Amino acid sequence: MSKNDSSNSKKTLFLDIGNSSIKVAYWENGEWQKTKDSFKSVTYLISWLNNHIDLINNLIVASVRKDHFKLLQSQVTDLDIQSITIDNIDPEVLDYDTPKTLGIDRFLVCLGAYQRNKGNVVVVDAGSACTIDMMDENRIYRGGVIMPGLQSILNIFKQTAPELPDIEVEFPGRWPGKSTSESLQWGQVAFFIDGIESALNRFKQLNGEFDLFMTGGDAHKLSNLISEKSIQDEFLIFKGMKAFIDA
């Protein structure tokens, strides 16, 4: 999407404002598209939106940062902005003891996956944090796991043990580790993967079979490391947002 866009129709933009990243997408000609610009800060996003105001019809926003959303709302005043928050979700579809603290992104990625398969789904959203969440065949969000993301785990020794070597993001080939790199791979990569697979097995024991979806910045890496077959979809949260507003 740019000022040279040949389309005459204004677009509805879907904004996913996370803790460490901002993603923007739109639905056009039956498929999802991402904007060519990358947004490193909410201030840059605000500037970009105001510079492209003639191409935008309205904004649909899912934000886990209340401060960022308030800033957006106060400085983008010429567009209709619809925010999807956890307060908008029917409590009957949330099997969660503390819904006020549930990140709306966790619910929406599950809803996006559910819209595709209409059965039990588990979503691994692998970003700066990694979440593993389930929605069942009745569209009930069942909760899940929040753990450090892969890059957070890989960076854990950068400050405290800087002499340790960097490692390849791969599952070590032998047990136990016979080098410092292999030992780190067991303690970081394998530790991370084992944690995810343990959560998947627990979901399976409790709720039966499910379709596994991967999204987030490290989804491709994870799909090659996890034994469970998965579906990669970078647009899951946007699909969930659209499903929610279209309902």
Short mmCIF file of C-alpha atoms in Angstrom, two decimals:
data_model
loop_
_atom_site.label_atom_id
_atom_site.label_comp_id
_atom_site.label_asym_id
_atom_site.label_seq_id
_atom_site.Cartn_x
_atom_site.Cartn_y
_atom_site.Cartn_z
CA MET A 1 0.00 0.00 0.00
CA SER A 2 1.49 3.31 -1.08
CA LYS A 3 0.47 6.70 -2.40
CA ASN A 4 1.03 5.27 -5.88
CA ASP A 5 -1.59 2.58 -5.26
CA SER A 6 -3.70 2.17 -8.39
CA SER A 7 -6.77 1.13 -6.40
CA ASN A 8 -9.36 3.87 -6.04
CA SER A 9 -11.06 2.36 -3.00
CA LYS A 10 -10.02 3.35 0.48
CA LYS A 11 -8.88 0.49 2.65
CA THR A 12 -9.74 -0.76 6.09
CA LEU A 13 -6.44 -1.27 7.88
CA PHE A 14 -6.05 -3.89 10.58
CA LEU A 15 -3.44 -2.99 13.22
CA ASP A 16 -1.82 -5.50 15.54
CA ILE A 17 0.03 -3.53 18.23
CA GLY A 18 2.15 -5.90 20.29
CA ASN A 19 4.65 -5.41 23.07
CA SER A 20 7.65 -5.25 20.75
CA SER A 21 6.27 -4.97 17.21
CA ILE A 22 3.48 -3.38 15.18
CA LYS A 23 1.97 -5.09 12.14
CA VAL A 24 -0.47 -3.63 9.63
CA ALA A 25 -2.49 -5.56 7.04
CA TYR A 26 -5.53 -5.16 4.82
CA TRP A 27 -7.98 -7.40 2.96
CA GLU A 28 -8.03 -6.86 -0.79
CA ASN A 29 -9.29 -8.94 -3.72
CA GLY A 30 -9.95 -11.94 -1.52
CA GLU A 31 -6.55 -12.11 0.15
CA TRP A 32 -4.52 -10.53 2.91
CA GLN A 33 -1.76 -8.06 2.17
CA LYS A 34 0.82 -6.47 4.44
CA THR A 35 1.93 -2.88 4.08
CA LYS A 36 5.40 -2.51 2.60
CA ASP A 37 6.47 -0.26 5.46
CA SER A 38 7.69 -1.70 8.75
CA PHE A 39 6.73 0.05 11.96
CA LYS A 40 9.37 0.13 14.69
CA SER A 41 7.49 2.55 16.90
CA VAL A 42 3.97 3.81 17.48
CA THR A 43 5.12 7.36 16.71
CA TYR A 44 6.28 6.28 13.25
CA LEU A 45 2.98 4.43 12.75
CA ILE A 46 1.03 7.57 13.65
CA SER A 47 3.07 9.67 11.23
CA TRP A 48 2.61 7.07 8.47
CA LEU A 49 -1.16 6.90 9.00
CA ASN A 50 -1.54 10.67 8.87
CA ASN A 51 0.56 10.81 5.69
CA HIS A 52 -1.63 8.14 4.02
CA ILE A 53 -4.96 9.41 5.29
CA ASP A 54 -6.42 9.71 1.76
CA LEU A 55 -5.95 5.97 1.18
CA ILE A 56 -7.52 4.78 4.43
CA ASN A 57 -11.19 4.31 5.25
CA ASN A 58 -10.94 3.21 8.88
CA LEU A 59 -8.78 1.34 11.39
CA ILE A 60 -9.46 -1.89 13.26
CA VAL A 61 -7.02 -2.18 16.16
CA ALA A 62 -6.00 -4.98 18.50
CA SER A 63 -3.47 -3.67 21.00
CA VAL A 64 -1.89 -5.19 24.08
CA ARG A 65 -0.38 -1.77 24.85
CA LYS A 66 -2.99 0.59 26.29
CA ASP A 67 -0.52 3.48 26.23
CA HIS A 68 0.19 3.00 22.53
CA PHE A 69 -3.49 2.82 21.67
CA LYS A 70 -4.27 5.99 23.64
CA LEU A 71 -1.48 7.82 21.81
CA LEU A 72 -2.77 6.56 18.46
CA GLN A 73 -6.31 7.60 19.31
CA SER A 74 -5.24 11.08 20.38
CA GLN A 75 -3.07 11.80 17.32
CA VAL A 76 -4.98 10.13 14.48
CA THR A 77 -8.20 12.10 14.66
CA ASP A 78 -9.42 12.03 11.05
CA LEU A 79 -10.11 8.29 10.92
CA ASP A 80 -12.72 6.09 12.53
CA ILE A 81 -10.88 3.74 14.91
CA GLN A 82 -12.46 0.55 16.22
CA SER A 83 -10.61 -1.18 19.03
CA ILE A 84 -11.10 -4.88 19.78
CA THR A 85 -10.45 -5.49 23.46
CA ILE A 86 -11.00 -8.42 25.75
CA ASP A 87 -14.02 -6.56 27.16
CA ASN A 88 -15.71 -7.06 23.77
CA ILE A 89 -15.45 -10.85 24.03
CA ASP A 90 -18.43 -12.78 25.39
CA PRO A 91 -17.35 -14.22 28.77
CA GLU A 92 -19.17 -17.43 27.84
CA VAL A 93 -16.44 -18.24 25.28
CA LEU A 94 -13.56 -17.61 27.69
CA ASP A 95 -12.56 -20.53 29.89
CA TYR A 96 -10.10 -18.31 31.75
CA ASP A 97 -10.07 -17.24 35.39
CA THR A 98 -8.58 -13.76 34.84
CA PRO A 99 -10.01 -12.46 31.54
CA LYS A 100 -9.08 -8.86 32.39
CA THR A 101 -5.40 -9.82 32.08
CA LEU A 102 -5.80 -11.93 28.93
CA GLY A 103 -4.04 -10.41 25.94
CA ILE A 104 -6.54 -9.92 23.13
CA ASP A 105 -3.95 -11.23 20.65
CA ARG A 106 -4.05 -14.67 22.27
CA PHE A 107 -7.79 -14.94 21.73
CA LEU A 108 -7.73 -13.52 18.21
CA VAL A 109 -5.03 -15.82 16.81
CA CYS A 110 -7.07 -18.77 18.05
CA LEU A 111 -10.21 -17.34 16.47
CA GLY A 112 -8.33 -16.90 13.19
CA ALA A 113 -7.24 -20.54 13.27
CA TYR A 114 -10.73 -21.70 14.25
CA GLN A 115 -12.28 -19.86 11.29
CA ARG A 116 -10.17 -21.99 9.00
CA ASN A 117 -10.81 -25.44 10.48
CA LYS A 118 -13.89 -25.15 12.76
CA GLY A 119 -12.46 -27.75 15.14
CA ASN A 120 -9.98 -28.00 18.01
CA VAL A 121 -7.02 -25.72 17.26
CA VAL A 122 -3.80 -24.90 19.07
CA VAL A 123 -1.80 -21.83 18.08
CA VAL A 124 1.88 -21.27 18.78
CA ASP A 125 2.57 -17.55 18.40
CA ALA A 126 6.35 -17.34 18.37
CA GLY A 127 7.50 -13.78 18.86
CA SER A 128 9.45 -11.97 21.58
CA ALA A 129 7.24 -14.00 23.89
CA CYS A 130 5.90 -17.38 22.84
CA THR A 131 2.28 -18.20 23.58
CA ILE A 132 0.62 -21.58 23.12
CA ASP A 133 -3.17 -21.42 23.25
CA MET A 134 -6.17 -23.58 22.48
CA MET A 135 -9.69 -22.99 21.16
CA ASP A 136 -11.95 -26.02 21.09
CA GLU A 137 -14.48 -27.21 18.53
CA ASN A 138 -17.21 -25.20 20.28
CA ARG A 139 -15.24 -21.95 19.82
CA ILE A 140 -14.35 -21.80 23.51
CA TYR A 141 -10.94 -20.34 24.32
CA ARG A 142 -9.33 -22.79 26.78
CA GLY A 143 -6.21 -20.91 27.89
CA GLY A 144 -2.59 -21.81 27.44
CA VAL A 145 1.04 -20.98 28.08
CA ILE A 146 3.19 -17.83 28.07
CA MET A 147 6.93 -18.44 27.87
CA PRO A 148 10.01 -16.51 26.74
CA GLY A 149 10.44 -16.38 22.98
CA LEU A 150 13.29 -18.15 21.21
CA GLN A 151 15.36 -15.00 20.75
CA SER A 152 14.88 -14.08 24.41
CA ILE A 153 16.27 -17.48 25.40
CA LEU A 154 19.16 -17.23 22.92
CA ASN A 155 20.08 -13.79 24.27
CA ILE A 156 19.94 -14.76 27.94
CA PHE A 157 23.72 -15.19 28.32
CA LYS A 158 24.76 -12.18 26.21
CA GLN A 159 25.23 -9.96 29.26
CA THR A 160 25.88 -12.46 32.03
CA ALA A 161 28.25 -14.84 30.20
CA PRO A 162 29.55 -13.03 27.10
CA GLU A 163 32.40 -15.52 26.55
CA LEU A 164 29.96 -18.28 25.61
CA PRO A 165 29.76 -18.90 21.84
CA ASP A 166 26.82 -18.13 19.58
CA ILE A 167 24.98 -21.24 18.44
CA GLU A 168 23.05 -22.45 15.43
CA VAL A 169 19.30 -22.66 15.98
CA GLU A 170 18.99 -26.41 15.55
CA PHE A 171 18.27 -29.45 17.66
CA PRO A 172 21.57 -31.00 18.83
CA GLY A 173 22.31 -34.35 17.23
CA ARG A 174 23.55 -36.25 20.27
CA TRP A 175 23.02 -36.54 23.99
CA PRO A 176 24.64 -35.31 26.13
CA GLY A 177 26.31 -32.29 24.56
CA LYS A 178 29.97 -33.00 23.80
CA SER A 179 30.94 -29.39 23.12
CA THR A 180 30.01 -26.03 24.62
CA SER A 181 27.92 -25.24 21.53
CA GLU A 182 26.04 -28.55 21.77
CA SER A 183 25.54 -28.06 25.51
CA LEU A 184 24.08 -24.62 24.85
CA GLN A 185 21.83 -26.04 22.15
CA TRP A 186 20.47 -28.54 24.66
CA GLY A 187 20.01 -25.82 27.26
CA GLN A 188 18.44 -23.27 24.93
CA VAL A 189 17.01 -24.62 21.66
CA ALA A 190 16.09 -28.11 22.88
CA PHE A 191 14.84 -26.70 26.20
CA PHE A 192 12.55 -24.35 24.26
CA ILE A 193 11.28 -27.03 21.86
CA ASP A 194 10.75 -29.57 24.64
CA GLY A 195 8.68 -26.98 26.52
CA ILE A 196 6.44 -26.42 23.50
CA GLU A 197 6.03 -30.12 22.75
CA SER A 198 5.22 -30.81 26.40
CA ALA A 199 2.44 -28.21 26.25
CA LEU A 200 1.11 -29.73 23.01
CA ASN A 201 1.03 -33.19 24.58
CA ARG A 202 -0.84 -31.83 27.60
CA PHE A 203 -3.46 -30.24 25.33
CA LYS A 204 -3.83 -33.54 23.49
CA GLN A 205 -4.28 -35.51 26.71
CA LEU A 206 -6.89 -33.07 28.01
CA ASN A 207 -8.82 -32.16 24.85
CA GLY A 208 -7.96 -34.75 22.20
CA GLU A 209 -6.60 -34.18 18.70
CA PHE A 210 -6.23 -30.70 17.27
CA ASP A 211 -4.87 -28.82 14.28
CA LEU A 212 -1.65 -26.98 15.10
CA PHE A 213 -1.01 -23.49 13.73
CA MET A 214 2.21 -21.48 13.85
CA THR A 215 2.43 -17.71 13.57
CA GLY A 216 4.84 -14.97 14.64
CA GLY A 217 8.38 -14.07 13.64
CA ASP A 218 9.96 -17.42 14.55
CA ALA A 219 7.17 -19.61 13.16
CA HIS A 220 9.24 -20.89 10.23
CA LYS A 221 12.17 -21.88 12.45
CA LEU A 222 9.89 -23.65 14.90
CA SER A 223 7.99 -25.56 12.24
CA ASN A 224 11.27 -27.18 11.20
CA LEU A 225 12.15 -28.14 14.77
CA ILE A 226 8.85 -29.43 16.17
CA SER A 227 7.79 -32.99 15.40
CA GLU A 228 4.06 -32.14 15.22
CA LYS A 229 2.77 -31.23 11.75
CA SER A 230 1.73 -27.58 11.65
CA ILE A 231 0.15 -24.94 9.43
CA GLN A 232 2.06 -21.66 9.15
CA ASP A 233 -0.04 -18.52 8.80
CA GLU A 234 1.36 -15.03 9.34
CA PHE A 235 -2.12 -13.48 9.05
CA LEU A 236 -3.85 -15.42 11.84
CA ILE A 237 -4.48 -12.44 14.10
CA PHE A 238 -5.87 -10.39 11.22
CA LYS A 239 -8.16 -13.26 10.24
CA GLY A 240 -9.36 -13.38 13.83
CA MET A 241 -9.96 -9.62 13.86
CA LYS A 242 -11.96 -9.77 10.64
CA ALA A 243 -13.98 -12.76 11.87
CA PHE A 244 -14.82 -10.88 15.04
CA ILE A 245 -16.02 -7.68 13.36
CA ASP A 246 -17.91 -9.62 10.66
CA ALA A 247 -19.80 -11.74 13.20
#
